[in-house]
């Protein structure tokens, strides 16, 4: 049995410092693709409009008393989808994006949760059946993994990088106009920002490759552009962020700590800590034992807790949570009550049961 003091911790509100927005409790729904957008492979231009179930699903999450709802992947370029059936935010579409997104955002916020949709560009992690010519930091091709094959990528030009930065900023502004409290930038799981940060993928010799400062430039410029476009601290910028990519020669925790500080200084107010890529899918939250040198923790505890709490130690302002593997309320309570992290993120448990939060909070 938990002590009452510890139980109360998960139910405590927490304030996002820059925006002053209050999160009603310490549990959040991490970004998890809903696959509730229209899709027709022969008509990609007409795909990605939210289906009615998109709002209904977010209403069910809100009714479960969750503190933050991050919508899953929303690709910002319809020619480069990470998969079929997600809602797309691209200025090149025939419907009104603000009107289309508003019902789901209103539904997510209907019970006091903060709503932070995730905006995404997959880079080379585009299934070959959707696009044979992806874009990435360099031309390093992803080997077949997760049951899919991937085309050889073309390195982004500097103009291409600026185009993507503009798209991220446009998507954030559109979501702000549709009522979102902020966004989560997907900078994990092997997507585009990981492909720039990782020295084993990024072989560039210009100002976007080489030193860590250069490899982090695209991500930092994107955060800056979102800030400029949404023009107020009231709009929350969150980042889903890897502790490691669990690939030899890839992102290391030491480098990620430095990037974490740069992001916090740039105005990121919420971090969802995760890890891995498509080729090393530790993000699925399973035991880490398949990654040499990373012993697994107890079953039911967040698998990235050991790194998230180190980020929390060096953080001066942001709210820090971690997703992956949380299944046991006692572990969640213990980590939050000890101040190791601020929040716990949930993916699949809420997919199966949107009332899971209620069950936890009601002890
Ligand atoms: C089917 C599926 C889809 C996912 N989609 C996303 C996504 O859109 N964006 C993201 O950042 N993570 C995504 N994830 C990862 C989850 O957010 C989460 O990190 C992972 O499921 C581990 O958390 P859990 O053990 O609580 O499920 C997805 C995971 C699954 C299983």
XYZ file of C-alpha atoms and ligand atoms in Angstrom:
394
model
C 0.000 0.000 0.000
C 1.271 3.479 -0.776
C 1.338 6.175 1.870
C -1.295 8.928 1.405
C 1.464 11.503 0.931
C 2.889 9.557 -1.987
C -0.550 8.929 -3.542
C -1.318 12.602 -3.436
C 1.757 13.417 -5.511
C 0.402 12.079 -8.824
C -2.741 14.139 -8.321
C -0.830 17.372 -7.687
C -0.974 20.096 -10.351
C 2.229 21.485 -11.800
C 2.801 24.789 -13.569
C 4.652 25.205 -16.862
C 6.901 28.068 -15.918
C 7.143 30.100 -19.132
C 3.466 29.982 -20.058
C 2.101 29.844 -16.529
C -0.298 27.115 -17.721
C -1.322 24.690 -14.993
C -1.284 20.954 -15.664
C -3.921 19.406 -13.378
C -1.962 16.237 -12.471
C 1.272 14.369 -13.149
C 0.141 11.955 -15.856
C 0.263 12.665 -19.572
C -0.714 10.906 -22.719
C 2.467 10.706 -24.786
C 2.230 11.132 -28.552
C 0.968 7.923 -30.133
C -0.245 7.843 -33.717
C -4.033 7.685 -33.765
C -4.345 6.704 -37.443
C -7.609 8.650 -37.584
C -6.983 10.775 -40.665
C -8.365 10.170 -44.149
C -5.978 8.296 -46.454
C -5.811 7.401 -50.117
C -2.419 6.421 -51.494
C -3.560 7.468 -54.983
C -4.591 10.878 -53.644
C -2.005 12.000 -51.092
C -3.053 15.611 -51.647
C -6.510 14.757 -50.388
C -5.276 12.685 -47.442
C -4.789 13.608 -43.804
C -8.087 15.284 -42.976
C -9.204 14.443 -39.420
C -12.014 11.860 -39.296
C -14.828 12.433 -36.755
C -13.314 9.688 -34.568
C -10.234 11.898 -34.034
C -12.199 14.285 -31.797
C -14.134 11.432 -30.203
C -10.948 9.616 -29.244
C -9.455 12.735 -27.640
C -12.690 13.336 -25.747
C -12.399 9.853 -24.255
C -8.823 10.608 -23.157
C -9.942 13.914 -21.618
C -12.748 12.177 -19.741
C -10.132 9.888 -18.211
C -8.707 12.872 -16.252
C -5.268 12.930 -17.890
C -3.169 16.068 -17.264
C -1.648 16.592 -20.737
C -2.757 15.160 -24.063
C -0.101 15.013 -26.766
C -1.635 14.133 -30.126
C 0.418 11.563 -32.074
C 2.517 12.260 -35.167
C 1.175 15.076 -37.335
C 3.435 15.149 -40.426
C 4.227 18.664 -41.674
C 4.880 17.606 -45.297
C 2.407 15.421 -47.148
C 5.034 14.131 -49.597
C 7.037 12.611 -46.709
C 4.727 10.690 -44.384
C 6.029 8.489 -41.586
C 3.063 6.238 -42.285
C -0.465 6.249 -43.641
C -3.651 7.501 -41.937
C -2.326 10.186 -39.604
C -3.714 13.701 -39.676
C -1.495 15.941 -41.838
C -0.750 19.648 -41.438
C 0.530 21.043 -44.705
C -0.417 24.424 -46.160
C -1.013 22.551 -49.420
C -4.453 21.154 -48.588
C -7.962 21.882 -49.747
C -9.621 22.085 -46.307
C -9.298 24.739 -43.606
C -6.673 23.367 -41.219
C -7.808 25.467 -38.266
C -11.409 24.399 -38.611
C -10.398 20.782 -39.143
C -8.214 20.569 -36.008
C -10.347 22.655 -33.639
C -12.886 19.956 -32.631
C -10.201 17.465 -31.513
C -8.293 20.173 -29.636
C -11.462 21.392 -27.914
C -12.305 17.784 -27.024
C -8.819 17.215 -25.559
C -9.125 20.360 -23.433
C -12.723 19.773 -22.351
C -11.816 18.434 -18.908
C -8.887 20.672 -17.981
C -6.001 18.896 -19.769
C -3.330 20.840 -21.624
C -3.249 19.928 -25.337
C 0.121 19.597 -27.105
C -0.103 18.039 -30.607
C 3.113 16.512 -31.936
C 4.589 17.832 -35.188
C 6.825 15.532 -37.185
C 9.102 15.137 -40.165
C 10.363 11.563 -40.542
C 13.429 12.131 -42.731
C 14.769 8.770 -43.938
C 12.258 6.810 -41.838
C 9.675 6.929 -44.620
C 8.441 3.474 -45.640
C 9.562 2.768 -49.191
C 6.031 1.869 -50.265
C 5.016 5.489 -49.533
C 8.080 7.242 -50.911
C 11.225 5.787 -52.493
C 13.219 9.054 -52.235
C 13.221 10.386 -48.682
C 15.211 13.356 -47.392
C 17.710 13.236 -44.533
C 20.816 14.931 -43.181
C 23.007 12.746 -45.438
C 22.594 9.833 -47.825
C 22.961 7.110 -45.171
C 20.194 4.608 -45.908
C 18.241 2.922 -43.155
C 18.497 -0.865 -43.260
C 15.190 -2.759 -43.280
C 13.607 -2.718 -39.822
C 10.186 -2.800 -38.150
C 8.989 -4.931 -41.052
C 9.613 -2.192 -43.636
C 12.233 -1.080 -46.168
C 13.409 2.496 -46.702
C 14.754 4.309 -49.761
C 18.200 5.868 -50.077
C 17.829 9.420 -48.802
C 18.893 12.611 -50.527
C 20.739 15.060 -48.238
C 18.629 18.137 -47.511
C 19.912 21.324 -49.095
C 20.091 24.432 -46.926
C 16.975 25.683 -48.748
C 15.299 22.373 -47.932
C 16.164 22.817 -44.251
C 14.729 26.344 -44.281
C 11.577 25.067 -46.002
C 11.078 22.483 -43.231
C 11.690 25.072 -40.506
C 9.005 27.235 -42.131
C 6.634 24.249 -42.232
C 7.162 23.444 -38.537
C 6.521 27.097 -37.662
C 3.409 27.233 -39.881
C 2.047 24.047 -38.317
C 2.642 25.445 -34.802
C 0.913 28.727 -35.650
C -2.025 26.848 -37.181
C -2.354 24.663 -34.080
C -2.197 27.768 -31.865
C -5.023 29.299 -33.906
C -6.999 26.073 -33.549
C -6.735 26.377 -29.759
C -3.774 24.136 -28.864
C -1.821 25.095 -25.743
C 1.437 24.314 -27.502
C 3.216 21.658 -29.539
C 5.600 18.778 -29.027
C 8.401 18.696 -31.589
C 9.330 15.087 -32.389
C 13.099 15.066 -31.860
C 13.427 11.379 -31.030
C 12.932 7.809 -32.334
C 15.222 8.279 -35.333
C 13.146 11.001 -37.017
C 14.738 13.993 -38.747
C 16.264 15.796 -35.762
C 17.824 12.541 -34.556
C 19.243 12.123 -38.065
C 20.975 15.491 -37.708
C 22.099 14.951 -34.101
C 23.508 11.463 -34.679
C 27.114 11.483 -35.958
C 26.598 8.066 -37.537
C 23.830 9.424 -39.802
C 24.887 13.056 -40.221
C 27.952 13.171 -42.490
C 27.512 16.800 -43.544
C 30.424 19.178 -43.815
C 28.439 22.430 -43.757
C 27.187 24.318 -40.686
C 24.582 21.582 -40.061
C 27.154 18.797 -39.613
C 30.345 18.046 -37.701
C 30.410 19.610 -34.224
C 27.532 19.058 -31.813
C 26.651 22.732 -32.137
C 26.288 22.249 -35.893
C 24.324 18.995 -35.600
C 21.889 20.663 -33.156
C 21.483 23.786 -35.301
C 18.444 22.607 -37.314
C 16.522 21.689 -34.156
C 17.407 24.942 -32.397
C 16.508 27.016 -35.462
C 13.161 25.206 -35.587
C 12.434 26.025 -31.929
C 13.410 29.661 -32.575
C 11.125 29.837 -35.613
C 8.179 28.355 -33.686
C 8.769 30.874 -30.923
C 8.893 33.735 -33.406
C 5.782 32.536 -35.246
C 3.699 32.016 -32.099
C 5.188 35.188 -30.618
C 4.382 34.625 -26.964
C 5.655 32.460 -24.100
C 2.019 31.552 -23.542
C 2.388 28.923 -26.296
C 4.153 25.882 -24.838
C 7.017 24.348 -26.771
C 7.632 20.746 -25.826
C 10.175 18.294 -27.219
C 10.058 14.515 -27.284
C 13.707 13.817 -26.712
C 16.012 10.795 -26.767
C 18.331 10.039 -23.874
C 20.246 7.680 -26.199
C 19.606 6.215 -29.577
C 21.114 2.883 -28.434
C 23.228 2.644 -31.583
C 26.995 2.452 -31.551
C 28.435 5.716 -32.869
C 25.071 7.466 -32.525
C 23.638 9.903 -30.025
C 25.149 9.667 -26.563
C 23.645 10.692 -23.260
C 26.492 13.152 -22.651
C 25.787 14.992 -25.910
C 22.061 14.869 -25.314
C 22.571 16.577 -21.920
C 24.260 19.485 -23.698
C 21.496 19.719 -26.315
C 18.896 19.493 -23.554
C 20.379 22.600 -21.896
C 20.460 24.480 -25.203
C 16.804 23.617 -25.790
C 15.782 24.707 -22.331
C 17.632 27.997 -22.819
C 15.843 28.419 -26.164
C 12.453 28.235 -24.419
C 11.465 24.567 -24.372
C 9.199 24.172 -21.365
C 8.249 20.477 -21.482
C 10.357 17.386 -22.224
C 9.087 13.861 -22.835
C 12.165 11.651 -22.421
C 12.387 8.493 -24.504
C 15.082 6.657 -26.488
C 15.951 4.644 -29.585
C 15.205 4.723 -33.307
C 13.357 2.457 -35.742
C 16.554 0.380 -35.915
C 16.855 0.226 -32.105
C 13.247 0.518 -30.922
C 13.911 0.941 -27.208
C 11.160 3.592 -27.325
C 8.600 0.815 -27.291
C 9.310 0.668 -23.584
C 10.295 -2.955 -23.395
C 13.164 -4.259 -21.275
C 16.523 -2.806 -22.309
C 18.318 -6.153 -21.982
C 18.709 -6.477 -25.763
C 21.005 -3.417 -25.723
C 24.428 -4.429 -24.386
C 25.523 -2.312 -21.434
C 21.988 -1.246 -20.503
C 20.602 -3.553 -17.814
C 16.827 -3.579 -17.443
C 15.147 -2.024 -14.430
C 12.136 -3.441 -12.605
C 9.140 -4.445 -14.736
C 6.447 -1.781 -14.573
C 8.862 1.118 -13.985
C 9.631 3.691 -16.713
C 12.545 2.266 -18.700
C 14.122 5.698 -19.311
C 13.744 6.895 -15.711
C 17.453 6.560 -14.962
C 18.255 9.119 -17.687
C 15.197 11.323 -17.215
C 16.155 11.955 -13.616
C 19.623 13.078 -14.724
C 18.003 15.561 -17.144
C 15.841 16.744 -14.266
C 18.973 17.388 -12.175
C 20.471 19.705 -14.799
C 17.179 21.378 -15.660
C 16.508 24.853 -14.349
C 12.924 25.345 -15.491
C 11.233 22.796 -17.737
C 8.711 20.152 -16.709
C 10.324 16.732 -17.249
C 8.464 13.506 -17.901
C 9.371 10.175 -19.407
C 7.342 7.596 -21.332
C 7.877 3.888 -21.870
C 7.051 0.955 -19.664
C 5.091 2.593 -16.836
C 2.542 0.033 -15.741
C 2.727 0.075 -11.956
C 1.312 3.015 -10.003
C 3.751 2.483 -7.128
C 6.751 3.156 -9.382
C 5.130 6.274 -10.837
C 4.285 7.654 -7.432
C 7.718 6.913 -6.087
C 9.556 8.673 -8.936
C 7.364 11.790 -8.798
C 7.252 11.936 -4.982
C 11.054 11.680 -4.870
C 11.304 14.606 -7.302
C 13.223 12.443 -9.785
C 10.824 13.523 -12.533
C 7.779 15.771 -12.684
C 5.424 13.583 -14.697
C 4.897 10.085 -16.104
C 3.944 9.538 -19.741
C 1.611 6.787 -20.904
C 1.221 5.369 -24.395
C -0.378 1.970 -24.927
C -2.127 1.687 -21.540
C -4.367 4.625 -22.521
C -4.878 3.228 -26.005
C -6.370 0.163 -24.394
C -8.180 1.986 -21.619
C -8.555 5.799 -21.633
C -9.732 5.567 -18.008
C -6.391 4.131 -16.882
C -5.439 7.559 -15.457
C -8.605 7.674 -13.357
C -7.814 4.241 -11.975
C -4.332 5.386 -10.996
C -5.418 8.688 -9.489
C -8.227 7.075 -7.556
C -5.693 4.665 -6.119
C 1.415 1.976 -32.308
C 2.351 3.012 -31.735
C 2.373 4.279 -32.311
C 3.220 5.262 -31.790
N 3.191 6.510 -32.323
C 4.016 7.473 -31.814
C 3.969 8.802 -32.311
O 3.153 9.157 -33.166
N 4.844 9.686 -31.793
C 5.727 9.362 -30.799
O 6.491 10.216 -30.358
N 5.757 8.125 -30.294
C 4.913 7.184 -30.757
N 4.907 5.951 -30.200
C 5.698 5.692 -28.994
C 4.844 5.959 -27.745
O 4.557 7.317 -27.581
C 5.568 5.522 -26.460
O 6.783 6.215 -26.394
C 5.760 4.007 -26.435
O 4.554 3.330 -26.771
C 6.198 3.524 -25.049
O 5.277 3.912 -24.057
P 4.233 2.854 -23.407
O 5.062 1.724 -22.838
O 3.511 3.628 -22.348
O 3.327 2.398 -24.510
C 4.075 4.951 -30.697
C 4.047 3.668 -30.145
C 3.190 2.716 -30.638
C 3.156 1.363 -29.973
